[in-house]
Amino acid sequence: MIKAVLFDFDGTLLNRDASVKACIDNQYDRLKKWVGHVPKEQYMTRFIELDKRGYVWKDTVYRQLTQEFSISTITWEELLQDYIREFQFHCVPFDQLFQMLEDLKSKNLLLGMITNGYGQFQMANIKALGIENYFDVILVSEWEGIKKPDPEIFNRALRKLDVSPKHSVFVGDHPENDVKAAQYIGMKGIWKNDSQWTNVDADFTVDDLKELPLLVEHLMREIEII
């Protein structure tokens, strides 16, 4: 029987693409005195390209950005600190996030989160969405000293929840770091559809968070019968 549902954060619960766009849009407006010689659309588009959906950390992004656009009256370090400080105020949840979490908790399921990233930064964003208290365990890779897809970070979360892999599922948007890594240790891997990838070998696929409670309920019944 399924006892726990674990989640990725960025791209799964947090609409990261929308959040980044909102943050950089706001950053440009606030710092226009120093970056205004660059057209806004060009500034935002290039940031998003360099960011590679979060797989390039922002020190590299801002170094490149300041070089390419000859930004000299504000340093890349200052731009980076501004981003770290301000991102939490622009976090956008995916639709139905709160209802989905409420529905899962109503089924007496344990909830966990495993996210790659910097500890304080990720926790600030999780708290900004107002979802921290839904989770029985939250593991952030920097604080754990390991990151997905390392099997140990999944096993560590399950040990904290006192749940076996076969009694748990993992929901994430990345085919390797989330789905395949969870399957590797014996969990069911649920892929949250992302148009960046195709033909993902997941146990189940959802297009929207609102689909999850019904899927998990069905899975619970199916495993009970077996």
mmCIF file with all atom_site columns, C-alpha atoms in Angstrom:
data_model
loop_
_atom_site.group_PDB
_atom_site.id
_atom_site.type_symbol
_atom_site.label_atom_id
_atom_site.label_alt_id
_atom_site.label_comp_id
_atom_site.label_asym_id
_atom_site.label_entity_id
_atom_site.label_seq_id
_atom_site.pdbx_PDB_ins_code
_atom_site.Cartn_x
_atom_site.Cartn_y
_atom_site.Cartn_z
_atom_site.occupancy
_atom_site.B_iso_or_equiv
_atom_site.pdbx_formal_charge
_atom_site.auth_seq_id
_atom_site.auth_comp_id
_atom_site.auth_asym_id
_atom_site.auth_atom_id
_atom_site.pdbx_PDB_model_num
ATOM 1   C CA . MET A 1 1   ? 0.000  0.000  0.000   1.00 0.00 ? 1   MET A CA 1
ATOM 2   C CA . ILE A 1 2   ? 1.262  3.479  -0.824  1.00 0.00 ? 2   ILE A CA 1
ATOM 3   C CA . LYS A 1 3   ? 2.192  5.363  2.337   1.00 0.00 ? 3   LYS A CA 1
ATOM 4   C CA . ALA A 1 4   ? 4.211  8.302  1.028   1.00 0.00 ? 4   ALA A CA 1
ATOM 5   C CA . VAL A 1 5   ? 4.363  10.668 -1.937  1.00 0.00 ? 5   VAL A CA 1
ATOM 6   C CA . LEU A 1 6   ? 7.625  12.525 -2.523  1.00 0.00 ? 6   LEU A CA 1
ATOM 7   C CA . PHE A 1 7   ? 8.157  15.469 -4.846  1.00 0.00 ? 7   PHE A CA 1
ATOM 8   C CA . ASP A 1 8   ? 10.749 17.416 -6.714  1.00 0.00 ? 8   ASP A CA 1
ATOM 9   C CA . PHE A 1 9   ? 10.342 21.211 -6.317  1.00 0.00 ? 9   PHE A CA 1
ATOM 10  C CA . ASP A 1 10  ? 11.480 23.274 -9.326  1.00 0.00 ? 10  ASP A CA 1
ATOM 11  C CA . GLY A 1 11  ? 9.375  22.531 -12.370 1.00 0.00 ? 11  GLY A CA 1
ATOM 12  C CA . THR A 1 12  ? 7.103  20.237 -10.384 1.00 0.00 ? 12  THR A CA 1
ATOM 13  C CA . LEU A 1 13  ? 5.527  22.313 -7.608  1.00 0.00 ? 13  LEU A CA 1
ATOM 14  C CA . LEU A 1 14  ? 7.116  25.656 -8.441  1.00 0.00 ? 14  LEU A CA 1
ATOM 15  C CA . ASN A 1 15  ? 6.478  27.003 -11.926 1.00 0.00 ? 15  ASN A CA 1
ATOM 16  C CA . ARG A 1 16  ? 10.103 27.930 -12.279 1.00 0.00 ? 16  ARG A CA 1
ATOM 17  C CA . ASP A 1 17  ? 9.891  29.303 -15.810 1.00 0.00 ? 17  ASP A CA 1
ATOM 18  C CA . ALA A 1 18  ? 7.193  31.795 -14.811 1.00 0.00 ? 18  ALA A CA 1
ATOM 19  C CA . SER A 1 19  ? 8.990  32.640 -11.560 1.00 0.00 ? 19  SER A CA 1
ATOM 20  C CA . VAL A 1 20  ? 12.304 33.390 -13.283 1.00 0.00 ? 20  VAL A CA 1
ATOM 21  C CA . LYS A 1 21  ? 10.594 35.534 -15.895 1.00 0.00 ? 21  LYS A CA 1
ATOM 22  C CA . ALA A 1 22  ? 8.773  37.539 -13.215 1.00 0.00 ? 22  ALA A CA 1
ATOM 23  C CA . CYS A 1 23  ? 11.941 37.979 -11.150 1.00 0.00 ? 23  CYS A CA 1
ATOM 24  C CA . ILE A 1 24  ? 14.116 39.150 -14.036 1.00 0.00 ? 24  ILE A CA 1
ATOM 25  C CA . ASP A 1 25  ? 11.386 41.444 -15.340 1.00 0.00 ? 25  ASP A CA 1
ATOM 26  C CA . ASN A 1 26  ? 11.238 43.068 -11.910 1.00 0.00 ? 26  ASN A CA 1
ATOM 27  C CA . GLN A 1 27  ? 15.022 43.185 -11.564 1.00 0.00 ? 27  GLN A CA 1
ATOM 28  C CA . TYR A 1 28  ? 15.375 45.060 -14.839 1.00 0.00 ? 28  TYR A CA 1
ATOM 29  C CA . ASP A 1 29  ? 12.755 47.626 -13.797 1.00 0.00 ? 29  ASP A CA 1
ATOM 30  C CA . ARG A 1 30  ? 14.318 48.195 -10.383 1.00 0.00 ? 30  ARG A CA 1
ATOM 31  C CA . LEU A 1 31  ? 17.892 48.391 -11.669 1.00 0.00 ? 31  LEU A CA 1
ATOM 32  C CA . LYS A 1 32  ? 17.155 50.189 -14.923 1.00 0.00 ? 32  LYS A CA 1
ATOM 33  C CA . LYS A 1 33  ? 19.546 52.963 -13.948 1.00 0.00 ? 33  LYS A CA 1
ATOM 34  C CA . TRP A 1 34  ? 22.435 50.475 -14.328 1.00 0.00 ? 34  TRP A CA 1
ATOM 35  C CA . VAL A 1 35  ? 21.149 48.040 -16.983 1.00 0.00 ? 35  VAL A CA 1
ATOM 36  C CA . GLY A 1 36  ? 18.782 50.244 -18.952 1.00 0.00 ? 36  GLY A CA 1
ATOM 37  C CA . HIS A 1 37  ? 21.161 50.639 -21.904 1.00 0.00 ? 37  HIS A CA 1
ATOM 38  C CA . VAL A 1 38  ? 20.225 47.047 -22.729 1.00 0.00 ? 38  VAL A CA 1
ATOM 39  C CA . PRO A 1 39  ? 16.722 46.572 -24.193 1.00 0.00 ? 39  PRO A CA 1
ATOM 40  C CA . LYS A 1 40  ? 14.544 44.849 -21.624 1.00 0.00 ? 40  LYS A CA 1
ATOM 41  C CA . GLU A 1 41  ? 13.453 41.998 -23.881 1.00 0.00 ? 41  GLU A CA 1
ATOM 42  C CA . GLN A 1 42  ? 17.068 41.322 -24.817 1.00 0.00 ? 42  GLN A CA 1
ATOM 43  C CA . TYR A 1 43  ? 18.180 41.337 -21.157 1.00 0.00 ? 43  TYR A CA 1
ATOM 44  C CA . MET A 1 44  ? 15.458 38.891 -20.139 1.00 0.00 ? 44  MET A CA 1
ATOM 45  C CA . THR A 1 45  ? 15.830 36.602 -23.147 1.00 0.00 ? 45  THR A CA 1
ATOM 46  C CA . ARG A 1 46  ? 19.582 36.287 -22.737 1.00 0.00 ? 46  ARG A CA 1
ATOM 47  C CA . PHE A 1 47  ? 19.313 35.618 -19.006 1.00 0.00 ? 47  PHE A CA 1
ATOM 48  C CA . ILE A 1 48  ? 16.841 32.806 -19.629 1.00 0.00 ? 48  ILE A CA 1
ATOM 49  C CA . GLU A 1 49  ? 19.087 31.330 -22.338 1.00 0.00 ? 49  GLU A CA 1
ATOM 50  C CA . LEU A 1 50  ? 22.166 31.380 -20.116 1.00 0.00 ? 50  LEU A CA 1
ATOM 51  C CA . ASP A 1 51  ? 20.246 30.023 -17.117 1.00 0.00 ? 51  ASP A CA 1
ATOM 52  C CA . LYS A 1 52  ? 19.343 26.817 -18.994 1.00 0.00 ? 52  LYS A CA 1
ATOM 53  C CA . ARG A 1 53  ? 16.304 26.286 -16.780 1.00 0.00 ? 53  ARG A CA 1
ATOM 54  C CA . GLY A 1 54  ? 18.324 26.403 -13.591 1.00 0.00 ? 54  GLY A CA 1
ATOM 55  C CA . TYR A 1 55  ? 21.085 23.995 -14.552 1.00 0.00 ? 55  TYR A CA 1
ATOM 56  C CA . VAL A 1 56  ? 23.633 26.820 -14.697 1.00 0.00 ? 56  VAL A CA 1
ATOM 57  C CA . TRP A 1 57  ? 24.094 28.670 -11.420 1.00 0.00 ? 57  TRP A CA 1
ATOM 58  C CA . LYS A 1 58  ? 23.613 32.414 -11.479 1.00 0.00 ? 58  LYS A CA 1
ATOM 59  C CA . ASP A 1 59  ? 27.209 33.446 -10.808 1.00 0.00 ? 59  ASP A CA 1
ATOM 60  C CA . THR A 1 60  ? 28.077 32.111 -14.267 1.00 0.00 ? 60  THR A CA 1
ATOM 61  C CA . VAL A 1 61  ? 24.953 33.656 -15.773 1.00 0.00 ? 61  VAL A CA 1
ATOM 62  C CA . TYR A 1 62  ? 25.607 37.138 -14.407 1.00 0.00 ? 62  TYR A CA 1
ATOM 63  C CA . ARG A 1 63  ? 29.306 37.060 -15.271 1.00 0.00 ? 63  ARG A CA 1
ATOM 64  C CA . GLN A 1 64  ? 28.406 36.304 -18.869 1.00 0.00 ? 64  GLN A CA 1
ATOM 65  C CA . LEU A 1 65  ? 25.554 38.802 -18.915 1.00 0.00 ? 65  LEU A CA 1
ATOM 66  C CA . THR A 1 66  ? 27.668 41.703 -17.676 1.00 0.00 ? 66  THR A CA 1
ATOM 67  C CA . GLN A 1 67  ? 30.414 40.883 -20.181 1.00 0.00 ? 67  GLN A CA 1
ATOM 68  C CA . GLU A 1 68  ? 28.122 40.540 -23.192 1.00 0.00 ? 68  GLU A CA 1
ATOM 69  C CA . PHE A 1 69  ? 26.154 43.717 -22.462 1.00 0.00 ? 69  PHE A CA 1
ATOM 70  C CA . SER A 1 70  ? 29.092 45.762 -21.154 1.00 0.00 ? 70  SER A CA 1
ATOM 71  C CA . ILE A 1 71  ? 27.375 46.357 -17.814 1.00 0.00 ? 71  ILE A CA 1
ATOM 72  C CA . SER A 1 72  ? 30.000 48.185 -15.748 1.00 0.00 ? 72  SER A CA 1
ATOM 73  C CA . THR A 1 73  ? 28.187 50.420 -13.260 1.00 0.00 ? 73  THR A CA 1
ATOM 74  C CA . ILE A 1 74  ? 26.894 47.436 -11.260 1.00 0.00 ? 74  ILE A CA 1
ATOM 75  C CA . THR A 1 75  ? 28.866 44.233 -10.649 1.00 0.00 ? 75  THR A CA 1
ATOM 76  C CA . TRP A 1 76  ? 27.799 40.711 -11.447 1.00 0.00 ? 76  TRP A CA 1
ATOM 77  C CA . GLU A 1 77  ? 28.099 39.962 -7.724  1.00 0.00 ? 77  GLU A CA 1
ATOM 78  C CA . GLU A 1 78  ? 25.571 42.688 -6.917  1.00 0.00 ? 78  GLU A CA 1
ATOM 79  C CA . LEU A 1 79  ? 23.198 41.404 -9.579  1.00 0.00 ? 79  LEU A CA 1
ATOM 80  C CA . LEU A 1 80  ? 23.548 37.891 -8.185  1.00 0.00 ? 80  LEU A CA 1
ATOM 81  C CA . GLN A 1 81  ? 22.830 38.979 -4.620  1.00 0.00 ? 81  GLN A CA 1
ATOM 82  C CA . ASP A 1 82  ? 19.818 40.919 -5.837  1.00 0.00 ? 82  ASP A CA 1
ATOM 83  C CA . TYR A 1 83  ? 18.503 37.794 -7.575  1.00 0.00 ? 83  TYR A CA 1
ATOM 84  C CA . ILE A 1 84  ? 19.044 35.617 -4.492  1.00 0.00 ? 84  ILE A CA 1
ATOM 85  C CA . ARG A 1 85  ? 17.315 38.158 -2.272  1.00 0.00 ? 85  ARG A CA 1
ATOM 86  C CA . GLU A 1 86  ? 14.387 38.918 -4.556  1.00 0.00 ? 86  GLU A CA 1
ATOM 87  C CA . PHE A 1 87  ? 13.515 35.592 -6.199  1.00 0.00 ? 87  PHE A CA 1
ATOM 88  C CA . GLN A 1 88  ? 11.352 34.447 -3.299  1.00 0.00 ? 88  GLN A CA 1
ATOM 89  C CA . PHE A 1 89  ? 8.991  37.364 -3.896  1.00 0.00 ? 89  PHE A CA 1
ATOM 90  C CA . HIS A 1 90  ? 8.249  36.169 -7.416  1.00 0.00 ? 90  HIS A CA 1
ATOM 91  C CA . CYS A 1 91  ? 7.592  32.471 -6.850  1.00 0.00 ? 91  CYS A CA 1
ATOM 92  C CA . VAL A 1 92  ? 4.677  31.183 -8.936  1.00 0.00 ? 92  VAL A CA 1
ATOM 93  C CA . PRO A 1 93  ? 3.020  27.889 -7.989  1.00 0.00 ? 93  PRO A CA 1
ATOM 94  C CA . PHE A 1 94  ? 1.605  25.534 -10.559 1.00 0.00 ? 94  PHE A CA 1
ATOM 95  C CA . ASP A 1 95  ? -2.174 25.521 -10.758 1.00 0.00 ? 95  ASP A CA 1
ATOM 96  C CA . GLN A 1 96  ? -3.976 23.383 -8.174  1.00 0.00 ? 96  GLN A CA 1
ATOM 97  C CA . LEU A 1 97  ? -0.857 23.028 -5.993  1.00 0.00 ? 97  LEU A CA 1
ATOM 98  C CA . PHE A 1 98  ? -2.585 23.695 -2.677  1.00 0.00 ? 98  PHE A CA 1
ATOM 99  C CA . GLN A 1 99  ? -5.700 21.650 -3.450  1.00 0.00 ? 99  GLN A CA 1
ATOM 100 C CA . MET A 1 100 ? -3.508 18.732 -4.535  1.00 0.00 ? 100 MET A CA 1
ATOM 101 C CA . LEU A 1 101 ? -1.517 18.822 -1.292  1.00 0.00 ? 101 LEU A CA 1
ATOM 102 C CA . GLU A 1 102 ? -4.700 19.083 0.773   1.00 0.00 ? 102 GLU A CA 1
ATOM 103 C CA . ASP A 1 103 ? -6.187 16.092 -1.048  1.00 0.00 ? 103 ASP A CA 1
ATOM 104 C CA . LEU A 1 104 ? -3.110 13.961 -0.484  1.00 0.00 ? 104 LEU A CA 1
ATOM 105 C CA . LYS A 1 105 ? -2.898 14.863 3.203   1.00 0.00 ? 105 LYS A CA 1
ATOM 106 C CA . SER A 1 106 ? -6.587 13.972 3.579   1.00 0.00 ? 106 SER A CA 1
ATOM 107 C CA . LYS A 1 107 ? -5.654 10.432 2.537   1.00 0.00 ? 107 LYS A CA 1
ATOM 108 C CA . ASN A 1 108 ? -3.277 10.209 5.522   1.00 0.00 ? 108 ASN A CA 1
ATOM 109 C CA . LEU A 1 109 ? -0.251 10.033 3.264   1.00 0.00 ? 109 LEU A CA 1
ATOM 110 C CA . LEU A 1 110 ? 3.201  11.149 4.303   1.00 0.00 ? 110 LEU A CA 1
ATOM 111 C CA . LEU A 1 111 ? 4.650  13.848 2.045   1.00 0.00 ? 111 LEU A CA 1
ATOM 112 C CA . GLY A 1 112 ? 8.293  14.501 1.281   1.00 0.00 ? 112 GLY A CA 1
ATOM 113 C CA . MET A 1 113 ? 10.358 16.767 -0.938  1.00 0.00 ? 113 MET A CA 1
ATOM 114 C CA . ILE A 1 114 ? 13.808 16.305 -2.434  1.00 0.00 ? 114 ILE A CA 1
ATOM 115 C CA . THR A 1 115 ? 15.250 19.281 -4.278  1.00 0.00 ? 115 THR A CA 1
ATOM 116 C CA . ASN A 1 116 ? 18.639 20.062 -5.743  1.00 0.00 ? 116 ASN A CA 1
ATOM 117 C CA . GLY A 1 117 ? 19.965 23.532 -4.978  1.00 0.00 ? 117 GLY A CA 1
ATOM 118 C CA . TYR A 1 118 ? 21.298 25.827 -2.283  1.00 0.00 ? 118 TYR A CA 1
ATOM 119 C CA . GLY A 1 119 ? 19.735 25.332 1.126   1.00 0.00 ? 119 GLY A CA 1
ATOM 120 C CA . GLN A 1 120 ? 18.679 28.798 2.239   1.00 0.00 ? 120 GLN A CA 1
ATOM 121 C CA . PHE A 1 121 ? 17.657 29.828 -1.273  1.00 0.00 ? 121 PHE A CA 1
ATOM 122 C CA . GLN A 1 122 ? 15.432 26.788 -1.799  1.00 0.00 ? 122 GLN A CA 1
ATOM 123 C CA . MET A 1 123 ? 13.862 26.960 1.652   1.00 0.00 ? 123 MET A CA 1
ATOM 124 C CA . ALA A 1 124 ? 13.049 30.646 1.171   1.00 0.00 ? 124 ALA A CA 1
ATOM 125 C CA . ASN A 1 125 ? 11.229 29.748 -2.042  1.00 0.00 ? 125 ASN A CA 1
ATOM 126 C CA . ILE A 1 126 ? 9.382  26.833 -0.460  1.00 0.00 ? 126 ILE A CA 1
ATOM 127 C CA . LYS A 1 127 ? 8.250  29.090 2.375   1.00 0.00 ? 127 LYS A CA 1
ATOM 128 C CA . ALA A 1 128 ? 7.300  31.793 -0.117  1.00 0.00 ? 128 ALA A CA 1
ATOM 129 C CA . LEU A 1 129 ? 4.795  29.378 -1.658  1.00 0.00 ? 129 LEU A CA 1
ATOM 130 C CA . GLY A 1 130 ? 3.397  28.638 1.790   1.00 0.00 ? 130 GLY A CA 1
ATOM 131 C CA . ILE A 1 131 ? 3.753  24.855 1.484   1.00 0.00 ? 131 ILE A CA 1
ATOM 132 C CA . GLU A 1 132 ? 6.467  24.023 3.995   1.00 0.00 ? 132 GLU A CA 1
ATOM 133 C CA . ASN A 1 133 ? 4.059  22.677 6.620   1.00 0.00 ? 133 ASN A CA 1
ATOM 134 C CA . TYR A 1 134 ? 2.489  20.167 4.268   1.00 0.00 ? 134 TYR A CA 1
ATOM 135 C CA . PHE A 1 135 ? 5.714  18.154 4.199   1.00 0.00 ? 135 PHE A CA 1
ATOM 136 C CA . ASP A 1 136 ? 6.950  15.654 6.732   1.00 0.00 ? 136 ASP A CA 1
ATOM 137 C CA . VAL A 1 137 ? 10.486 15.855 5.368   1.00 0.00 ? 137 VAL A CA 1
ATOM 138 C CA . ILE A 1 138 ? 12.314 18.268 3.046   1.00 0.00 ? 138 ILE A CA 1
ATOM 139 C CA . LEU A 1 139 ? 15.812 17.483 1.787   1.00 0.00 ? 139 LEU A CA 1
ATOM 140 C CA . VAL A 1 140 ? 17.880 20.116 -0.048  1.00 0.00 ? 140 VAL A CA 1
ATOM 141 C CA . SER A 1 141 ? 20.984 18.845 -1.806  1.00 0.00 ? 141 SER A CA 1
ATOM 142 C CA . GLU A 1 142 ? 23.427 21.438 -0.460  1.00 0.00 ? 142 GLU A CA 1
ATOM 143 C CA . TRP A 1 143 ? 22.516 20.628 3.138   1.00 0.00 ? 143 TRP A CA 1
ATOM 144 C CA . GLU A 1 144 ? 22.558 16.880 2.498   1.00 0.00 ? 144 GLU A CA 1
ATOM 145 C CA . GLY A 1 145 ? 25.910 16.887 0.723   1.00 0.00 ? 145 GLY A CA 1
ATOM 146 C CA . ILE A 1 146 ? 24.473 14.808 -2.127  1.00 0.00 ? 146 ILE A CA 1
ATOM 147 C CA . LYS A 1 147 ? 22.053 15.529 -4.925  1.00 0.00 ? 147 LYS A CA 1
ATOM 148 C CA . LYS A 1 148 ? 19.673 13.781 -7.263  1.00 0.00 ? 148 LYS A CA 1
ATOM 149 C CA . PRO A 1 149 ? 20.058 11.395 -9.021  1.00 0.00 ? 149 PRO A CA 1
ATOM 150 C CA . ASP A 1 150 ? 22.256 9.878  -6.276  1.00 0.00 ? 150 ASP A CA 1
ATOM 151 C CA . PRO A 1 151 ? 20.206 6.989  -4.805  1.00 0.00 ? 151 PRO A CA 1
ATOM 152 C CA . GLU A 1 152 ? 21.302 7.913  -1.288  1.00 0.00 ? 152 GLU A CA 1
ATOM 153 C CA . ILE A 1 153 ? 19.314 11.139 -1.164  1.00 0.00 ? 153 ILE A CA 1
ATOM 154 C CA . PHE A 1 154 ? 16.133 9.184  -2.010  1.00 0.00 ? 154 PHE A CA 1
ATOM 155 C CA . ASN A 1 155 ? 16.932 6.481  0.520   1.00 0.00 ? 155 ASN A CA 1
ATOM 156 C CA . ARG A 1 156 ? 17.712 9.109  3.153   1.00 0.00 ? 156 ARG A CA 1
ATOM 157 C CA . ALA A 1 157 ? 14.308 10.726 2.693   1.00 0.00 ? 157 ALA A CA 1
ATOM 158 C CA . LEU A 1 158 ? 12.564 7.366  2.930   1.00 0.00 ? 158 LEU A CA 1
ATOM 159 C CA . ARG A 1 159 ? 14.463 6.492  6.113   1.00 0.00 ? 159 ARG A CA 1
ATOM 160 C CA . LYS A 1 160 ? 13.349 9.749  7.673   1.00 0.00 ? 160 LYS A CA 1
ATOM 161 C CA . LEU A 1 161 ? 9.766  8.911  6.745   1.00 0.00 ? 161 LEU A CA 1
ATOM 162 C CA . ASP A 1 162 ? 10.239 5.271  7.832   1.00 0.00 ? 162 ASP A CA 1
ATOM 163 C CA . VAL A 1 163 ? 8.754  4.074  4.553   1.00 0.00 ? 163 VAL A CA 1
ATOM 164 C CA . SER A 1 164 ? 10.094 1.490  2.098   1.00 0.00 ? 164 SER A CA 1
ATOM 165 C CA . PRO A 1 165 ? 10.585 2.286  -1.601  1.00 0.00 ? 165 PRO A CA 1
ATOM 166 C CA . LYS A 1 166 ? 7.802  -0.083 -2.662  1.00 0.00 ? 166 LYS A CA 1
ATOM 167 C CA . HIS A 1 167 ? 5.357  1.861  -0.493  1.00 0.00 ? 167 HIS A CA 1
ATOM 168 C CA . SER A 1 168 ? 6.190  5.235  -2.007  1.00 0.00 ? 168 SER A CA 1
ATOM 169 C CA . VAL A 1 169 ? 6.069  7.220  -5.241  1.00 0.00 ? 169 VAL A CA 1
ATOM 170 C CA . PHE A 1 170 ? 8.149  10.123 -6.522  1.00 0.00 ? 170 PHE A CA 1
ATOM 171 C CA . VAL A 1 171 ? 6.786  12.946 -8.656  1.00 0.00 ? 171 VAL A CA 1
ATOM 172 C CA . GLY A 1 172 ? 9.112  15.071 -10.765 1.00 0.00 ? 172 GLY A CA 1
ATOM 173 C CA . ASP A 1 173 ? 9.646  16.736 -14.114 1.00 0.00 ? 173 ASP A CA 1
ATOM 174 C CA . HIS A 1 174 ? 13.163 15.487 -14.904 1.00 0.00 ? 174 HIS A CA 1
ATOM 175 C CA . PRO A 1 175 ? 13.346 12.068 -16.619 1.00 0.00 ? 175 PRO A CA 1
ATOM 176 C CA . GLU A 1 176 ? 16.745 11.133 -15.148 1.00 0.00 ? 176 GLU A CA 1
ATOM 177 C CA . ASN A 1 177 ? 17.123 13.036 -11.877 1.00 0.00 ? 177 ASN A CA 1
ATOM 178 C CA . ASP A 1 178 ? 13.565 12.362 -10.729 1.00 0.00 ? 178 ASP A CA 1
ATOM 179 C CA . VAL A 1 179 ? 11.819 9.505  -12.520 1.00 0.00 ? 179 VAL A CA 1
ATOM 180 C CA . LYS A 1 180 ? 14.640 7.123  -13.372 1.00 0.00 ? 180 LYS A CA 1
ATOM 181 C CA . ALA A 1 181 ? 16.489 7.787  -10.108 1.00 0.00 ? 181 ALA A CA 1
ATOM 182 C CA . ALA A 1 182 ? 13.383 6.994  -8.061  1.00 0.00 ? 182 ALA A CA 1
ATOM 183 C CA . GLN A 1 183 ? 12.670 3.852  -10.079 1.00 0.00 ? 183 GLN A CA 1
ATOM 184 C CA . TYR A 1 184 ? 16.256 2.718  -9.566  1.00 0.00 ? 184 TYR A CA 1
ATOM 185 C CA . ILE A 1 185 ? 15.706 2.281  -5.823  1.00 0.00 ? 185 ILE A CA 1
ATOM 186 C CA . GLY A 1 186 ? 12.284 0.653  -6.245  1.00 0.00 ? 186 GLY A CA 1
ATOM 187 C CA . MET A 1 187 ? 9.900  3.599  -6.068  1.00 0.00 ? 187 MET A CA 1
ATOM 188 C CA . LYS A 1 188 ? 7.173  4.276  -8.607  1.00 0.00 ? 188 LYS A CA 1
ATOM 189 C CA . GLY A 1 189 ? 8.213  7.204  -10.806 1.00 0.00 ? 189 GLY A CA 1
ATOM 190 C CA . ILE A 1 190 ? 5.525  9.689  -11.841 1.00 0.00 ? 190 ILE A CA 1
ATOM 191 C CA . TRP A 1 191 ? 6.582  12.137 -14.522 1.00 0.00 ? 191 TRP A CA 1
ATOM 192 C CA . LYS A 1 192 ? 5.062  15.612 -14.535 1.00 0.00 ? 192 LYS A CA 1
ATOM 193 C CA . ASN A 1 193 ? 4.908  16.288 -18.237 1.00 0.00 ? 193 ASN A CA 1
ATOM 194 C CA . ASP A 1 194 ? 7.381  18.854 -19.522 1.00 0.00 ? 194 ASP A CA 1
ATOM 195 C CA . SER A 1 195 ? 7.525  19.651 -23.230 1.00 0.00 ? 195 SER A CA 1
ATOM 196 C CA . GLN A 1 196 ? 11.330 19.746 -23.055 1.00 0.00 ? 196 GLN A CA 1
ATOM 197 C CA . TRP A 1 197 ? 11.381 15.939 -23.133 1.00 0.00 ? 197 TRP A CA 1
ATOM 198 C CA . THR A 1 198 ? 9.552  13.194 -24.992 1.00 0.00 ? 198 THR A CA 1
ATOM 199 C CA . ASN A 1 199 ? 9.211  9.425  -24.639 1.00 0.00 ? 199 ASN A CA 1
ATOM 200 C CA . VAL A 1 200 ? 9.946  9.422  -20.910 1.00 0.00 ? 200 VAL A CA 1
ATOM 201 C CA . ASP A 1 201 ? 9.930  5.925  -19.412 1.00 0.00 ? 201 ASP A CA 1
ATOM 202 C CA . ALA A 1 202 ? 7.813  6.636  -16.339 1.00 0.00 ? 202 ALA A CA 1
ATOM 203 C CA . ASP A 1 203 ? 5.381  4.414  -14.467 1.00 0.00 ? 203 ASP A CA 1
ATOM 204 C CA . PHE A 1 204 ? 2.756  7.129  -14.850 1.00 0.00 ? 204 PHE A CA 1
ATOM 205 C CA . THR A 1 205 ? 2.518  10.585 -16.405 1.00 0.00 ? 205 THR A CA 1
ATOM 206 C CA . VAL A 1 206 ? 0.455  13.583 -15.301 1.00 0.00 ? 206 VAL A CA 1
ATOM 207 C CA . ASP A 1 207 ? -0.063 16.800 -17.212 1.00 0.00 ? 207 ASP A CA 1
ATOM 208 C CA . ASP A 1 208 ? -1.468 18.730 -14.265 1.00 0.00 ? 208 ASP A CA 1
ATOM 209 C CA . LEU A 1 209 ? -1.111 18.548 -10.481 1.00 0.00 ? 209 LEU A CA 1
ATOM 210 C CA . LYS A 1 210 ? -4.855 18.095 -10.078 1.00 0.00 ? 210 LYS A CA 1
ATOM 211 C CA . GLU A 1 211 ? -4.492 14.622 -11.615 1.00 0.00 ? 211 GLU A CA 1
ATOM 212 C CA . LEU A 1 212 ? -2.253 13.360 -8.825  1.00 0.00 ? 212 LEU A CA 1
ATOM 213 C CA . PRO A 1 213 ? -4.706 12.632 -5.983  1.00 0.00 ? 213 PRO A CA 1
ATOM 214 C CA . LEU A 1 214 ? -6.901 10.464 -8.207  1.00 0.00 ? 214 LEU A CA 1
ATOM 215 C CA . LEU A 1 215 ? -3.888 8.651  -9.625  1.00 0.00 ? 215 LEU A CA 1
ATOM 216 C CA . VAL A 1 216 ? -2.463 7.981  -6.168  1.00 0.00 ? 216 VAL A CA 1
ATOM 217 C CA . GLU A 1 217 ? -5.857 6.780  -4.922  1.00 0.00 ? 217 GLU A CA 1
ATOM 218 C CA . HIS A 1 218 ? -6.110 4.411  -7.881  1.00 0.00 ? 218 HIS A CA 1
ATOM 219 C CA . LEU A 1 219 ? -2.565 3.186  -7.251  1.00 0.00 ? 219 LEU A CA 1
ATOM 220 C CA . MET A 1 220 ? -3.334 2.568  -3.586  1.00 0.00 ? 220 MET A CA 1
ATOM 221 C CA . ARG A 1 221 ? -6.350 0.444  -4.480  1.00 0.00 ? 221 ARG A CA 1
ATOM 222 C CA . GLU A 1 222 ? -4.443 -1.430 -7.179  1.00 0.00 ? 222 GLU A CA 1
ATOM 223 C CA . ILE A 1 223 ? -1.599 -2.352 -4.823  1.00 0.00 ? 223 ILE A CA 1
ATOM 224 C CA . GLU A 1 224 ? -4.057 -3.339 -2.074  1.00 0.00 ? 224 GLU A CA 1
ATOM 225 C CA . ILE A 1 225 ? -5.675 -5.840 -4.455  1.00 0.00 ? 225 ILE A CA 1
ATOM 226 C CA . ILE A 1 226 ? -2.323 -7.295 -5.404  1.00 0.00 ? 226 ILE A CA 1
#
